[in-house]
Short mmCIF file of C-alpha atoms and ligand atoms in Angstrom, two decimals:
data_model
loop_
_atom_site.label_atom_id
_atom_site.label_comp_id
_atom_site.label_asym_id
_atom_site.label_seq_id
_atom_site.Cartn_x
_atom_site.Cartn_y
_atom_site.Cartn_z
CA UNK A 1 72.68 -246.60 -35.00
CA UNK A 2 70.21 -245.02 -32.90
CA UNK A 3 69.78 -245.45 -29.45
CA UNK A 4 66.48 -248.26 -28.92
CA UNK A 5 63.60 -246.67 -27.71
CA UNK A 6 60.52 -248.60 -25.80
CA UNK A 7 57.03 -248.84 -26.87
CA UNK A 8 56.52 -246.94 -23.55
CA UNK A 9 58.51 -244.04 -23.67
CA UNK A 10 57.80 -243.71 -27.53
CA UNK A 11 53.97 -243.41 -26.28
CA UNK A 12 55.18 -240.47 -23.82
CA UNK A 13 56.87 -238.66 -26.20
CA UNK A 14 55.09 -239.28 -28.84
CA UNK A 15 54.40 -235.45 -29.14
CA UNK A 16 58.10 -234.84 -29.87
CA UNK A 17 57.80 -236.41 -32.82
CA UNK A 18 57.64 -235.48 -36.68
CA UNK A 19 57.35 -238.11 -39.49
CA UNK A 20 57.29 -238.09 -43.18
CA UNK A 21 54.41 -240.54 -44.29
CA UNK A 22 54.53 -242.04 -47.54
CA UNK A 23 51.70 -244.50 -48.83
CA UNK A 24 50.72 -244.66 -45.17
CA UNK A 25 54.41 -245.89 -44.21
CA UNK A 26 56.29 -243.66 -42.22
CA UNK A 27 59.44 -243.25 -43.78
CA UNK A 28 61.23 -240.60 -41.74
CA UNK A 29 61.63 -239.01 -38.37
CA UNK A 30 62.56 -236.27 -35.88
CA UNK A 31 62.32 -235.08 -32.24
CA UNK A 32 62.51 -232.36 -30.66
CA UNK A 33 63.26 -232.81 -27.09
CA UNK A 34 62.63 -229.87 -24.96
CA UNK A 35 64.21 -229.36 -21.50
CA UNK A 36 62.59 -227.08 -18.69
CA UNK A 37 64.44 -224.48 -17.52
CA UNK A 38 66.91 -224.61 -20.54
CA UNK A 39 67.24 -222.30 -23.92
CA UNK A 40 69.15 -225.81 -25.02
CA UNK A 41 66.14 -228.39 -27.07
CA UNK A 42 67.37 -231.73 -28.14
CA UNK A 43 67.35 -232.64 -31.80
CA UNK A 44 67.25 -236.73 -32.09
CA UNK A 45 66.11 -239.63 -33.82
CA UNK A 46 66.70 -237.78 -37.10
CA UNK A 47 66.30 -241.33 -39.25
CA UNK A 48 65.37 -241.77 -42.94
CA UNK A 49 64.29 -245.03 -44.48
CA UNK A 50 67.29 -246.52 -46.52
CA UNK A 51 65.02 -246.82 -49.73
CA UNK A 52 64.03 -243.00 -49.69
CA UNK A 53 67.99 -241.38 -48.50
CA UNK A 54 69.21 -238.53 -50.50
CA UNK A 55 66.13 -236.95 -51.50
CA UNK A 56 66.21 -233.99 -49.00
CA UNK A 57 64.05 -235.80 -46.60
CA UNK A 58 66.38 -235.67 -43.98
CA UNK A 59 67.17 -231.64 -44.31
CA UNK A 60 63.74 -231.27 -44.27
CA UNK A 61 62.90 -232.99 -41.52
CA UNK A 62 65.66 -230.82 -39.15
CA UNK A 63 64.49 -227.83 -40.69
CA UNK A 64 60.95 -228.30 -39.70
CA UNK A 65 62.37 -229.32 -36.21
CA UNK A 66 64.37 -225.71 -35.91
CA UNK A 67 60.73 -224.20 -37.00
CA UNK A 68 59.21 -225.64 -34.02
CA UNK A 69 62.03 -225.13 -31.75
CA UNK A 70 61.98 -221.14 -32.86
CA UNK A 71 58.25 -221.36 -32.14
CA UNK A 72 58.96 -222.60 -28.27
CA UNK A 73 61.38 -219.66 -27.86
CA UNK A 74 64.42 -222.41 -27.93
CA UNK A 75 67.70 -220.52 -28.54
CA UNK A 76 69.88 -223.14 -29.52
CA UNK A 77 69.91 -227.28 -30.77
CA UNK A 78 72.33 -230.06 -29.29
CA UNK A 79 72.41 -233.54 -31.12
CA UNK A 80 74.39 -236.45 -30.18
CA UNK A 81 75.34 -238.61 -32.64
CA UNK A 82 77.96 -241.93 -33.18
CA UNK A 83 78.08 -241.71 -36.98
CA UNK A 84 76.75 -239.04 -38.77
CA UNK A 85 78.60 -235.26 -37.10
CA UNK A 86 79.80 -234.70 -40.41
CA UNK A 87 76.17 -234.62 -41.55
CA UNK A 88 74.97 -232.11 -39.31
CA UNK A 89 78.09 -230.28 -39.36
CA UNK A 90 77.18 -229.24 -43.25
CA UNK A 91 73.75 -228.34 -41.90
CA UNK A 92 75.39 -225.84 -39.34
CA UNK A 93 75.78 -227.93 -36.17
CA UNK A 94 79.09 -227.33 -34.80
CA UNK A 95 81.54 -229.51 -31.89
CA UNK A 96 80.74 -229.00 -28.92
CA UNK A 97 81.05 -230.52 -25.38
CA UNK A 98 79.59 -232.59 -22.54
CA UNK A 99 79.47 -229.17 -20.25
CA UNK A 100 77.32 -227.74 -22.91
CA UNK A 101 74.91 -229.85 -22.09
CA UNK A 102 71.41 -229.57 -19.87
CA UNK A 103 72.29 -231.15 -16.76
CA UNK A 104 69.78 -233.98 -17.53
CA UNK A 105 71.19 -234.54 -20.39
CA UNK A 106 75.05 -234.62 -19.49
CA UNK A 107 74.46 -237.31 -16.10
CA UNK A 108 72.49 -239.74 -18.40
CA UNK A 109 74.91 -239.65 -21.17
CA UNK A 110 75.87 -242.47 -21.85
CA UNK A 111 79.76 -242.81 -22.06
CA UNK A 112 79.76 -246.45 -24.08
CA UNK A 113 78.34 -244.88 -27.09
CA UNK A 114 80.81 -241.70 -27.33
CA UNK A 115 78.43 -239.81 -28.64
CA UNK A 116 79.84 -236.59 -30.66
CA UNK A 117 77.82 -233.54 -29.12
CA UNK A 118 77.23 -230.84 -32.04
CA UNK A 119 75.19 -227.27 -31.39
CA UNK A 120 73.69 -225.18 -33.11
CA UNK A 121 72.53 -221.57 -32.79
CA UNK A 122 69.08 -220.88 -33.94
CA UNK A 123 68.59 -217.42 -35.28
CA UNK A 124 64.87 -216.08 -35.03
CA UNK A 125 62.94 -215.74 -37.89
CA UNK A 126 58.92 -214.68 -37.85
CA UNK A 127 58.03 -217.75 -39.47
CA UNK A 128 57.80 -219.22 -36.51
C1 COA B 1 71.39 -238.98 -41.94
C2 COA B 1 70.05 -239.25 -42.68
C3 COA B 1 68.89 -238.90 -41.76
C4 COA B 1 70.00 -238.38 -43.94
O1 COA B 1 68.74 -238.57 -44.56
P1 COA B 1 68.50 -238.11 -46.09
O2 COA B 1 67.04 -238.04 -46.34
O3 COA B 1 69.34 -238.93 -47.00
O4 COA B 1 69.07 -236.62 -46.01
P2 COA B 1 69.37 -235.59 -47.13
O5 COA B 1 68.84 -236.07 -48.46
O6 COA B 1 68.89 -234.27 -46.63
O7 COA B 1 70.96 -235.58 -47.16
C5 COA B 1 71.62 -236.55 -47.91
C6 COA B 1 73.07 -236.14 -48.08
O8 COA B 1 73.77 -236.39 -46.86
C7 COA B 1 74.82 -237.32 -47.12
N1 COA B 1 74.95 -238.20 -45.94
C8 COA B 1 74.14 -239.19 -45.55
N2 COA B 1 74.60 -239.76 -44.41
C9 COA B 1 75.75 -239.11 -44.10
C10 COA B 1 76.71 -239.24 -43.08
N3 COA B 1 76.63 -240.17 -42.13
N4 COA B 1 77.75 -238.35 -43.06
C11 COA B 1 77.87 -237.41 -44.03
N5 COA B 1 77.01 -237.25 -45.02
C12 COA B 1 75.96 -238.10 -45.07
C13 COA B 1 74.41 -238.07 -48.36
O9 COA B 1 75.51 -238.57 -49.03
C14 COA B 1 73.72 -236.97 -49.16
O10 COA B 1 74.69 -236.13 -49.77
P3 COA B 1 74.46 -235.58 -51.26
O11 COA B 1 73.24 -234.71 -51.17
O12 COA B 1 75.72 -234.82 -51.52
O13 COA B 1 74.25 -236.77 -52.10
C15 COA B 1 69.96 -240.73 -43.15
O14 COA B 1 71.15 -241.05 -43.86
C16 COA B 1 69.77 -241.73 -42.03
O15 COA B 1 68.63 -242.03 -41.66
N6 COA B 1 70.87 -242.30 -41.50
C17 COA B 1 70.80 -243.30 -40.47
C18 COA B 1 70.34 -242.73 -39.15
C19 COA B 1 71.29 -241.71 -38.58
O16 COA B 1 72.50 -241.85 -38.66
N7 COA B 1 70.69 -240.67 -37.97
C20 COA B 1 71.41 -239.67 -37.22
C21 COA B 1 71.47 -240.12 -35.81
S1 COA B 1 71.73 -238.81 -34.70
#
């Protein structure tokens, strides 16, 4: 379901990246894409191992991706997802469109996968 990523670009943004490790196995994911001269970060590769679903993982792992977002000063979250809006939806993403998009983002979109972009507003906290 998620878009493949190379060995090489993994490598460069490996940095975006948060995993849950279990036993030395990573079994879950995030990153947090930032874009210059945007308030808009990217939330992607949200993935949980199919053995270890429904155990909060997931939740956990876009919560700790907000944290960090709040931390950089980012205002607000896009994701784009195929199959799983309603799942972000109950986690306070909400529809929105192509326009709302960083530039970058919106001219390497990639229309084949019709993507569902969801936002969502980040209030600020101090525990970032
Ligand atoms: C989406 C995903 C990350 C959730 O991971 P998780 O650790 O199970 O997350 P949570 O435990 O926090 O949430 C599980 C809940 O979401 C529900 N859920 C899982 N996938 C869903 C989907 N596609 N749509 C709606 N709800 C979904 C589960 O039924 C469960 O509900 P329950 O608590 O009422 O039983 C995981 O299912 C996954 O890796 N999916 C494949 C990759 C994917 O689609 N990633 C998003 C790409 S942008």
């Amino acid at each position: 379901m998620l878009v493949a990523r190379s060995r090489e670009r993994l490598e460069h943004e490996i940095d975006d990246y948060l995993v849950i490790e279990r036993d030395g196995m990573v079994i879950g994911c995030a990153a947090l894409h930032a874009f210059p001269d945007a308030d808009l970060g990217e939330l992607a590769c949200v993935a949980v191992h199919a053995s270890y679903r429904g155990g909060e993982r997931g939740e956990r792992l876009v919560e700790a991706v907000e944290q960090r977002a709040r931390g950089r000063g980012i205002a607000r979250l896009f994701v784009l997802t195929t199959h799983t809006a309603h799942w972000f939806v109950e986690r306070g993403f909400a529809p929105a469109s192509l326009d709302d998009l960083p530039p970058l983002k919106r001219e390497t979109y990639n229309h084949a996968r019709k993507s569902k972009v969801l936002i969502k507003a980040l209030t600020s906290t101090t525990s970032a």
